[in-house]
Coordinates of C-alpha atoms in Angstrom, one line a residue:
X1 CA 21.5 10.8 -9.6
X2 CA 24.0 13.4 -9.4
X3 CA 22.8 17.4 -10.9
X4 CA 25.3 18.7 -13.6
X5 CA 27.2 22.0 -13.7
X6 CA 24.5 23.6 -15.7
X7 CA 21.8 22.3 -13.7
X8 CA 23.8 23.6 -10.2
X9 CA 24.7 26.8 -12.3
X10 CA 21.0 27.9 -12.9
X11 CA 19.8 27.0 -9.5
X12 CA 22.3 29.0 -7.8
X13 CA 21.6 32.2 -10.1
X14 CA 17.8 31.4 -9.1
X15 CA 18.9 31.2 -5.1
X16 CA 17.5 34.5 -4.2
X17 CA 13.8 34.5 -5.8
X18 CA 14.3 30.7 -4.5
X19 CA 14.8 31.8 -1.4
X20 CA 12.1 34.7 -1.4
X21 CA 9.6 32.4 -2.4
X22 CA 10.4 29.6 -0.2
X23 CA 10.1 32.9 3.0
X24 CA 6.7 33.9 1.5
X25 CA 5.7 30.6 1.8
X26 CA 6.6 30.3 5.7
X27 CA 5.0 33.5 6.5
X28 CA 1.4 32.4 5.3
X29 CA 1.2 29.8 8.6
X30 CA -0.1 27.1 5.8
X31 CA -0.9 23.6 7.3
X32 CA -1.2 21.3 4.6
X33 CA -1.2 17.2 4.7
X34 CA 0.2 15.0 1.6
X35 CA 1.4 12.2 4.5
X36 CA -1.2 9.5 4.2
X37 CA -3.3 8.1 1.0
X38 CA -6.7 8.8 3.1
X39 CA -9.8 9.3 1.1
X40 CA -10.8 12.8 0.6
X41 CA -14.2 13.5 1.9
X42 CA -16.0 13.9 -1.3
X43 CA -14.5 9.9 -2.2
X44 CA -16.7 9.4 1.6
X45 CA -19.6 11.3 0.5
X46 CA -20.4 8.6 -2.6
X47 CA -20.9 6.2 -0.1
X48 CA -22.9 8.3 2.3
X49 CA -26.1 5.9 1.4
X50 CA -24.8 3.5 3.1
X51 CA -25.3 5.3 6.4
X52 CA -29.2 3.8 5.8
X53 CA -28.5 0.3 4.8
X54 CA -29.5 -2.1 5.3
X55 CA -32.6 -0.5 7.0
X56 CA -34.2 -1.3 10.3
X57 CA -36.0 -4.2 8.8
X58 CA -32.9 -6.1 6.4
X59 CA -31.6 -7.9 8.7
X60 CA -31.7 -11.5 7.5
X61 CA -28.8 -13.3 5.0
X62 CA -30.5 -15.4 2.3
X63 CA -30.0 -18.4 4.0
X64 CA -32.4 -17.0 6.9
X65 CA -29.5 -16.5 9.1
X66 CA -30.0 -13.2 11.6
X67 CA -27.1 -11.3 11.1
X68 CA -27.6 -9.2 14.5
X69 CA -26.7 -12.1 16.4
X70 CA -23.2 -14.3 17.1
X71 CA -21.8 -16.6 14.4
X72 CA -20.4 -16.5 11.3
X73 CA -17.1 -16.5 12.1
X74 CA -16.1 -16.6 8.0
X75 CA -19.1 -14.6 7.1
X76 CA -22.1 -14.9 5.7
X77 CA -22.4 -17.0 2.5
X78 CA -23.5 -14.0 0.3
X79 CA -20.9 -12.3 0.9
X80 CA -18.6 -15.1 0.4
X81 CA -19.4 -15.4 -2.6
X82 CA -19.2 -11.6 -3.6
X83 CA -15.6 -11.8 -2.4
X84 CA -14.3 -14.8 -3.8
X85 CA -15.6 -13.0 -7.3
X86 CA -13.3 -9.8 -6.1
X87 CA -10.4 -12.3 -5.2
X88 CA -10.4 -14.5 -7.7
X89 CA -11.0 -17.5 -5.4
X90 CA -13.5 -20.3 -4.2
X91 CA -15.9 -19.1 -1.0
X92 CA -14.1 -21.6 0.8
X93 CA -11.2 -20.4 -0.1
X94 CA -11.5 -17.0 1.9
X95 CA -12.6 -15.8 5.3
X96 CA -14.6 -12.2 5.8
X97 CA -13.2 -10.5 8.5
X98 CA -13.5 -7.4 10.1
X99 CA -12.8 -3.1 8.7
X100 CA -9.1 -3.6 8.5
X101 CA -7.0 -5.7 5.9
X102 CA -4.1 -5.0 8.0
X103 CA -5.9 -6.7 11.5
X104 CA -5.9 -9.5 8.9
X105 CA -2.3 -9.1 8.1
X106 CA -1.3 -9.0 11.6
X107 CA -3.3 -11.6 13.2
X108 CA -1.8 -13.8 10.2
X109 CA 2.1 -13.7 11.4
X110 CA 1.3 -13.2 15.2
X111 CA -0.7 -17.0 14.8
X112 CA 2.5 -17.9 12.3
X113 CA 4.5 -16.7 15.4
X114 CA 3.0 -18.0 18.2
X115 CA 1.3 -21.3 16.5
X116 CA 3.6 -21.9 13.1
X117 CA 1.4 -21.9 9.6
X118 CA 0.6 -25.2 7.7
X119 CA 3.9 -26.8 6.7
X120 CA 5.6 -25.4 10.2
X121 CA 7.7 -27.6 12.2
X122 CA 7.4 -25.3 15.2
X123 CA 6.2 -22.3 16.2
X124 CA 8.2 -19.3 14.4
X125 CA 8.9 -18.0 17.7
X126 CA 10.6 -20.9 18.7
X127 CA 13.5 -20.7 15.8
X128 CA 16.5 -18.7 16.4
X129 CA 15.7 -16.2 13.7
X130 CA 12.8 -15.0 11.7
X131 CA 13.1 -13.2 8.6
X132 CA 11.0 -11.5 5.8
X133 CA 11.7 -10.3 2.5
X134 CA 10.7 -6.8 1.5
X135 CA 10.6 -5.0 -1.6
X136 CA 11.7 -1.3 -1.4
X137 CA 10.6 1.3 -1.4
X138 CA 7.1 -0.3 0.4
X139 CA 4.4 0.4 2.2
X140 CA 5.9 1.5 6.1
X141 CA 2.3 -0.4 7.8
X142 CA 3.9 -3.9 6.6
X143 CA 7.8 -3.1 7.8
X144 CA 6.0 -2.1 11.7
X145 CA 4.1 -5.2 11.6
X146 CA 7.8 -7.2 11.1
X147 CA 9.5 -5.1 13.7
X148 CA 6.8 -5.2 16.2
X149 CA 7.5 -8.7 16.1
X150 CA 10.6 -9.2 15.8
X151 CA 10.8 -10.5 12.0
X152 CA 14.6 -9.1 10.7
X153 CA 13.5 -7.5 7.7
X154 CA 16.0 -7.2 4.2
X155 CA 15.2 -5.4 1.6
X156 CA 15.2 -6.0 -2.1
X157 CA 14.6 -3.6 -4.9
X158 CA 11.9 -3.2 -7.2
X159 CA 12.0 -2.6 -10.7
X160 CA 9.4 -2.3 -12.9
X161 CA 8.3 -6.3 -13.1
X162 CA 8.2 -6.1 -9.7
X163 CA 11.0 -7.0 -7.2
X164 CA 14.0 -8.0 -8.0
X165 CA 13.7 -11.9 -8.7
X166 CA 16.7 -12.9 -9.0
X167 CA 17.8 -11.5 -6.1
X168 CA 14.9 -13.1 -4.0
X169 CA 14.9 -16.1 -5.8
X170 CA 18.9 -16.2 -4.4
X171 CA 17.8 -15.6 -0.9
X172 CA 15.3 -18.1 -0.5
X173 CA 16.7 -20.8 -1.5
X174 CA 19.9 -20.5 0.5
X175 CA 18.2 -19.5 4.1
X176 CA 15.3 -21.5 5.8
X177 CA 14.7 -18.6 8.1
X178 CA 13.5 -16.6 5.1
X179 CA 9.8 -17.5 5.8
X180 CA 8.1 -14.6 3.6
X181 CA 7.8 -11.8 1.6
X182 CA 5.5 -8.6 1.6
X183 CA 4.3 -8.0 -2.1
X184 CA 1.6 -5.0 -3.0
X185 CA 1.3 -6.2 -6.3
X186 CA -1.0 -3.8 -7.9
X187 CA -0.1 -0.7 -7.8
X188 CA 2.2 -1.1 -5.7
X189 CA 2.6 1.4 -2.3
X190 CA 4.0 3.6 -3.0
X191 CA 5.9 3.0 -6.7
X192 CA 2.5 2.1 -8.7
X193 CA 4.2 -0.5 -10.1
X194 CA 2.3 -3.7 -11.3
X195 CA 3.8 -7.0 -11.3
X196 CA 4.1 -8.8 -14.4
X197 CA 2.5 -12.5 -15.2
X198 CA 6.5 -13.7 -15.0
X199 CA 7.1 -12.3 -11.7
X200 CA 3.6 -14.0 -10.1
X201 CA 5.3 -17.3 -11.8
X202 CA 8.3 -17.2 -10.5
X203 CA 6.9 -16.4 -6.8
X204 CA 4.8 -19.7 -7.1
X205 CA 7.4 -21.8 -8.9
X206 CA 10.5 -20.6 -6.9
X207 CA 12.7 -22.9 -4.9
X208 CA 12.1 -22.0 -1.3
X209 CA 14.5 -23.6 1.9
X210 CA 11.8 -23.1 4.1
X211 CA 8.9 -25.2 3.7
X212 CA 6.2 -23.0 5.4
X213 CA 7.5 -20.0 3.3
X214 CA 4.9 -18.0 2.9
X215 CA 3.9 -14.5 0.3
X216 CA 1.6 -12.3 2.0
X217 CA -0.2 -10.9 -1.1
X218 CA -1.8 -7.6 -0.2
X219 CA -3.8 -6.5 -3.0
X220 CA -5.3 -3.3 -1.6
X221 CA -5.5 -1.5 -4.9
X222 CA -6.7 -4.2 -7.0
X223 CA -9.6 -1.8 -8.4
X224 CA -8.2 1.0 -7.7
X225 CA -7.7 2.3 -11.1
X226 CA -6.5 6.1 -12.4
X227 CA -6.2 5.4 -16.1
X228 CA -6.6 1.9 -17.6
X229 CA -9.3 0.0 -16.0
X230 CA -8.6 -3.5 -17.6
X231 CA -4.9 -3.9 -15.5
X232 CA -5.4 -7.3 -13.6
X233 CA -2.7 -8.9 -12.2
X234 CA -2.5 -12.8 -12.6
X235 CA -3.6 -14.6 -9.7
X236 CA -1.2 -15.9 -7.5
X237 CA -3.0 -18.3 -5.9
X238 CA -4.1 -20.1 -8.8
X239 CA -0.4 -19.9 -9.7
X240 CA 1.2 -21.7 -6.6
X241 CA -1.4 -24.2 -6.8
X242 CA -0.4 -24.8 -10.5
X243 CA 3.3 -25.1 -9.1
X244 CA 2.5 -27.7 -6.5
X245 CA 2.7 -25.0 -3.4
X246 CA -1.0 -24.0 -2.7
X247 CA -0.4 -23.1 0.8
X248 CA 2.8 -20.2 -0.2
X249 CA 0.3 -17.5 -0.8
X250 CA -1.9 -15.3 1.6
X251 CA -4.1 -12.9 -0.5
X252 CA -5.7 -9.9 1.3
X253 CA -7.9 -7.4 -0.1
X254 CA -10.8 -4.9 1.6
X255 CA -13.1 -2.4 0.9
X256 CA -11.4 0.5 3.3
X257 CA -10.9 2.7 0.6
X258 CA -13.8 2.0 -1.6
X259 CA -16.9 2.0 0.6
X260 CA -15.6 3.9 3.8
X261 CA -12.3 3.9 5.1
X262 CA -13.2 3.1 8.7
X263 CA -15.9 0.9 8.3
X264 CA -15.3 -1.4 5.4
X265 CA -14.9 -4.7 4.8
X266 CA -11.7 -6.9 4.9
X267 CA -10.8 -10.6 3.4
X268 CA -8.1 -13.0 3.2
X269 CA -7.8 -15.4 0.8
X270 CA -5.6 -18.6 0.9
X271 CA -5.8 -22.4 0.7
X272 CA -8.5 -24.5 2.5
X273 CA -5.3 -25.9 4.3
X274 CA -4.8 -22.3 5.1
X275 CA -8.2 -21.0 5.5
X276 CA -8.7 -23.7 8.2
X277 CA -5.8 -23.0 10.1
X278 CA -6.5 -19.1 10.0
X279 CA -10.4 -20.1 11.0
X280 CA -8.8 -22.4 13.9
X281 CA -6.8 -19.5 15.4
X282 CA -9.6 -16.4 15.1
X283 CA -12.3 -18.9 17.0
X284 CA -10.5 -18.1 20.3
X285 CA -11.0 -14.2 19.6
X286 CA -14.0 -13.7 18.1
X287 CA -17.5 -15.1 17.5
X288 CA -18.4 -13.4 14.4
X289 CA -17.4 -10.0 12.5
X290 CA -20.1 -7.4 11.9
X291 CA -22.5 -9.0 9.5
X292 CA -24.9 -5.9 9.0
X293 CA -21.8 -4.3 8.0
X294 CA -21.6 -7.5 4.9
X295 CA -25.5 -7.0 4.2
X296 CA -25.0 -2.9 3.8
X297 CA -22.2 -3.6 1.4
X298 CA -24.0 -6.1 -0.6
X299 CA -27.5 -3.7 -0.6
X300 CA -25.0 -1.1 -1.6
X301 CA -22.8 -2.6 -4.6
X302 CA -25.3 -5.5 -5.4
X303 CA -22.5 -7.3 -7.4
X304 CA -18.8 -6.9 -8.2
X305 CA -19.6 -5.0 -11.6
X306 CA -21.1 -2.7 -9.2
X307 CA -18.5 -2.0 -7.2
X308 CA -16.5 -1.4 -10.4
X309 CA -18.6 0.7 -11.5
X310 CA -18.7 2.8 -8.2
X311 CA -14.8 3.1 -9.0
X312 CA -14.9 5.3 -12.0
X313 CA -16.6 7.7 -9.4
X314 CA -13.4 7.5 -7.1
X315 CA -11.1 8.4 -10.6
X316 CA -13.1 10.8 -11.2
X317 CA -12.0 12.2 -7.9
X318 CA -8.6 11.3 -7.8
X319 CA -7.2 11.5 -11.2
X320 CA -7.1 15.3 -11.4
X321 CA -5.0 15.5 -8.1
X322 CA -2.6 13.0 -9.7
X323 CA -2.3 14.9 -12.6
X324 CA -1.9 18.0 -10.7
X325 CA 1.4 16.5 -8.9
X326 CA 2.7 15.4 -12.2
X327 CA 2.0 18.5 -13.9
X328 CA 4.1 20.4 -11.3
X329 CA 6.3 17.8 -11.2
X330 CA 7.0 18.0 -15.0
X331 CA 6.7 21.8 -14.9
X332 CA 9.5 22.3 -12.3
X333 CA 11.8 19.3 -12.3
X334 CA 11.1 18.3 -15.6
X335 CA 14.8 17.8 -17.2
X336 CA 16.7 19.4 -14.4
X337 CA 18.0 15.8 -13.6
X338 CA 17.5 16.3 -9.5
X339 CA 14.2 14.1 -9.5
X340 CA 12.6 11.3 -10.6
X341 CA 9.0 10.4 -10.2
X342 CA 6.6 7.6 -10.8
X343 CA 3.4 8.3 -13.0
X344 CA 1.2 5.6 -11.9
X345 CA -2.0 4.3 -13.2
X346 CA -3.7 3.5 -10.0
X347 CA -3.1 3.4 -6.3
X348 CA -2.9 5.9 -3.4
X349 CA 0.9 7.1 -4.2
X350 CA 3.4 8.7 -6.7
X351 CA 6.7 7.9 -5.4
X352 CA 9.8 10.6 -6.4
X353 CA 13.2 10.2 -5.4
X354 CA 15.8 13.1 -5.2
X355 CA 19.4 13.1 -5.4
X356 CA 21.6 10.5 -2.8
X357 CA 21.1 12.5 0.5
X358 CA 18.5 14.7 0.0
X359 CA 15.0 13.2 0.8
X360 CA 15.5 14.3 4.5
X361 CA 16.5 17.8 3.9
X362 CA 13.4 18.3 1.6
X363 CA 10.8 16.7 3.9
X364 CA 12.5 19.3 6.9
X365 CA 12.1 22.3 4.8
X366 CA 8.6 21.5 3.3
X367 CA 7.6 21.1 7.3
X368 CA 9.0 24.1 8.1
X369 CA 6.5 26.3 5.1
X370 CA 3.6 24.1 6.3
X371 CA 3.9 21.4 3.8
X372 CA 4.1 18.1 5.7
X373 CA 5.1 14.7 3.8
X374 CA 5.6 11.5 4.8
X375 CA 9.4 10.7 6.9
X376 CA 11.7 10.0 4.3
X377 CA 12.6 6.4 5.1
X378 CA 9.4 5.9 5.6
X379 CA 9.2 3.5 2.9
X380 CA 12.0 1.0 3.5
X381 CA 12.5 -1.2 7.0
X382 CA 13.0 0.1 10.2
X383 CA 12.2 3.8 8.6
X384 CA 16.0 3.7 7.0
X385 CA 16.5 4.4 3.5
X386 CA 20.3 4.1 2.7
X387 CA 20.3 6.6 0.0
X388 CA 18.0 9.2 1.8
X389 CA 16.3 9.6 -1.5
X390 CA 13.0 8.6 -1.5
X391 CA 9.6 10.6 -0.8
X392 CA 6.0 9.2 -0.9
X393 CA 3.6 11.4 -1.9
X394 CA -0.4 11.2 -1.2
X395 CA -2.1 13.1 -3.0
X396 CA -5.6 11.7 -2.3
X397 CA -7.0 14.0 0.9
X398 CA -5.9 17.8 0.2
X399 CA -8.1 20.0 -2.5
X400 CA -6.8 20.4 -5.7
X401 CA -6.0 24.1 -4.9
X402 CA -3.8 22.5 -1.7
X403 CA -2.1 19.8 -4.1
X404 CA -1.3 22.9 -6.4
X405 CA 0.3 24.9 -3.3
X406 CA 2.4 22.0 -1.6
X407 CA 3.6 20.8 -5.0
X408 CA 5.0 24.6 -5.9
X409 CA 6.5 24.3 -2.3
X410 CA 8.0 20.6 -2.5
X411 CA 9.4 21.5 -5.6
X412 CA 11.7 24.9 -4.4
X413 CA 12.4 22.1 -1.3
X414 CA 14.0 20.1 -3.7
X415 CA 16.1 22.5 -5.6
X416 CA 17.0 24.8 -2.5
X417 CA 18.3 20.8 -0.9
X418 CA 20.0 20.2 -3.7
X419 CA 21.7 23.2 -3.5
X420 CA 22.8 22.6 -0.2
X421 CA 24.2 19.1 -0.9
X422 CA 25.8 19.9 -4.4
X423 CA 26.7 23.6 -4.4
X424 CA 27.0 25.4 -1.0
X425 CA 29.7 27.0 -1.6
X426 CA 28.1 28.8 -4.6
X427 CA 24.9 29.7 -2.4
X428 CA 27.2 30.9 -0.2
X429 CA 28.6 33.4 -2.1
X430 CA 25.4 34.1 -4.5

């Protein structure tokens, strides 16, 4: 993306009240956060009830069991079966564990590390190289868990579908240390896209050098829904067990950001080949996860048509503040050719890319009027985008009236960067 004469033309004869503005800005001492897709409080607040479940006196699972005491280690059967309803999956198919999704995530490839995965001929940390797969521009929480570990990470793009199959399908098929990728396949973080039924095929039916090869499904956003509530992704599980590989898939999912954030409930789904291995390694570090916490979240929701249901509450919070963004978006940028934008449909994120060497500049100046964003290169591996181009933007926690402010300021960060880049000579001189 590259601005034409007309576009550098009319930003440089708008330098001054570009300027001015941007100046105003600095000197109100603002200190507003579009870094991280955290619930806002008032998404917290329609879960406050909770706070009183189960009550002093619910404190048995159906089956009798006394879920104040040890055991459990896959959780109670209840709430199995709530989950494998949410997942798409068998109760024996999944294990409940504790707040976090990610805990689940990172647990799964320090075992795969330390122990190998079903399929394994050693221990990954035995071989001489490990690496992962990783669509870009992706969610930065996956890319530390690689390079805490030492997993070499390579990125592939995304389009639309999904990533770039051909690509991956090249890659895996020609290198055994390939042993996974990192999909967010609903809404993806922080694009929005949604992968299409040909991509989930091809990730189950796809010729893999390494037999423990594994996709680590993290479908944090399955219900996460802004617009179109009936977007459901096929299920990849179901898929690679149709293809003759029912152990390539690890599906995670939790409640972090639909009950609260810090206190929810997480799952991973897999095999029963894989659901016993992942049983066989948590045993030696815990006895149980928080059962109370299983029985206020099924007092709570009741079913999954509740929980649904308790999701048009959180897009009745959120949509507006999307639509805010992409109304300034589209008010400012619109047509000027120095941005592009993603208008999800559901997720945490809208994800905008600038002009090649820009993102940087724009995420410095935006800090500097109180506006801060998430790092560019945030979003690809080791916090490097190439291009410098891309910017998440979470627009979940601020107030609408914040959203409206940081927008107005992202937006003359963009064009004064642009300047910069393309026509300093002209600013120079304006």
């Amino acid at each position: 993306m590259i601005p034409n004469k007309e576009t550098l033309d009319q930003l440089t004869d708008s330098f001054s009240a570009l300027q001015e503005a941007f100046d105003k800005y600095k000197g109100m001492d603002l200190k507003l956060d579009m870094t991280r897709g955290k619930p806002a409080p008032e998404q917290l607040d329609l879960c406050n009830e909770m706070l009183d479940l189960p009550g002093a006196s619910d404190y048995k699972a159906a089956d009798g069991t006394d879920c104040r005491n040890y055991g459990g280690l896959d959780g109670i059967a209840e709430a199995k079966a709530f989950f494998a309803e949410y997942m798409g999956t068998t109760p024996a198919e999944l294990v409940i564990g504790g707040n976090s999704s990610l805990a689940l995530m990172h647990d799964t490839l320090i075992n795969a590390m330390l122990k190998g995965v079903p399929g394994s001929t050693e221990p990954w940390v035995k071989l001489p190289e490990v690496k992962f797969l990783c669509p870009v521009p992706g969610y930065d929480r996956h890319f530390a868990v690689c390079e805490k570990l030492g997993i070499k990470m390579i990125p592939v793009d995304m389009d639309e579908n999904g990533p770039d199959m051909a690509k991956v399908k090249e890659l895996v098929a020609s290198d055994a240390s390939i042993k996974g990728i990192w999909c967010v396949p609903q809404y993806s973080n922080p694009t929005g896209v949604v992968y299409s039924d040909e991509v989930v095929k091809e990730l189950a039916t796809m010729e893999t050098a390494a037999t423990d090869f594994r996709v680590m499904w993290d479908n944090a956003y399955a219900v996460h829904y802004l617009n179109d509530a009936t977007i459901v992704v096929a299920n990849l599980l179901d898929a690679c067990k149709a293809a003759g590989n029912p152990d390539r898939v690890f599906m995670y999912g939790s409640t972090s950001k639909i009950s609260l954030a810090g206190a929810g409930i997480a799952v991973i789904a897999a095999s029963e080949a894989n659901i016993a291995w992942f049983k066989k390694q948590i045993s030696f570090q815990t006895i149980g996860p928080d059962k109370i916490n299983q029985l206020r979240h099924l007092r709570f929701f009741t079913d999954v048509d509740g929980l649904k249901s308790h999701m048009e509450k959180h897009a009745d919070i959120l949509k507006p503040k999307f639509d805010k963004v992409l109304e300034i978006s589209d008010a400012e940028l619109g047509g000027a050719g120095i941005a592009t934008w993603s208008k999800p449909d559901g997720g945490y994120f809208i994800s905008l890319d600038t002009p090649e060497g820009c993102a940087s500049r724009v995420v410095a100046l935006a800090a500097e009027a109180g506006v801060k964003m998430t790092a560019a290169g945030a979003t690809f591996p080791y916090g490097k985008d190439p291009e410098d181009k891309n910017i998440r933007i979470a627009p979940s926690l601020p107030s609408l009236g914040d959203i409206d402010t940081a927008m107005k300021i992202f937006c003359i960060c963009i064009k004064l960067a642009v300047l910069e880049k393309f026509a300093s000579k002209s600013v120079a001189s304006a």
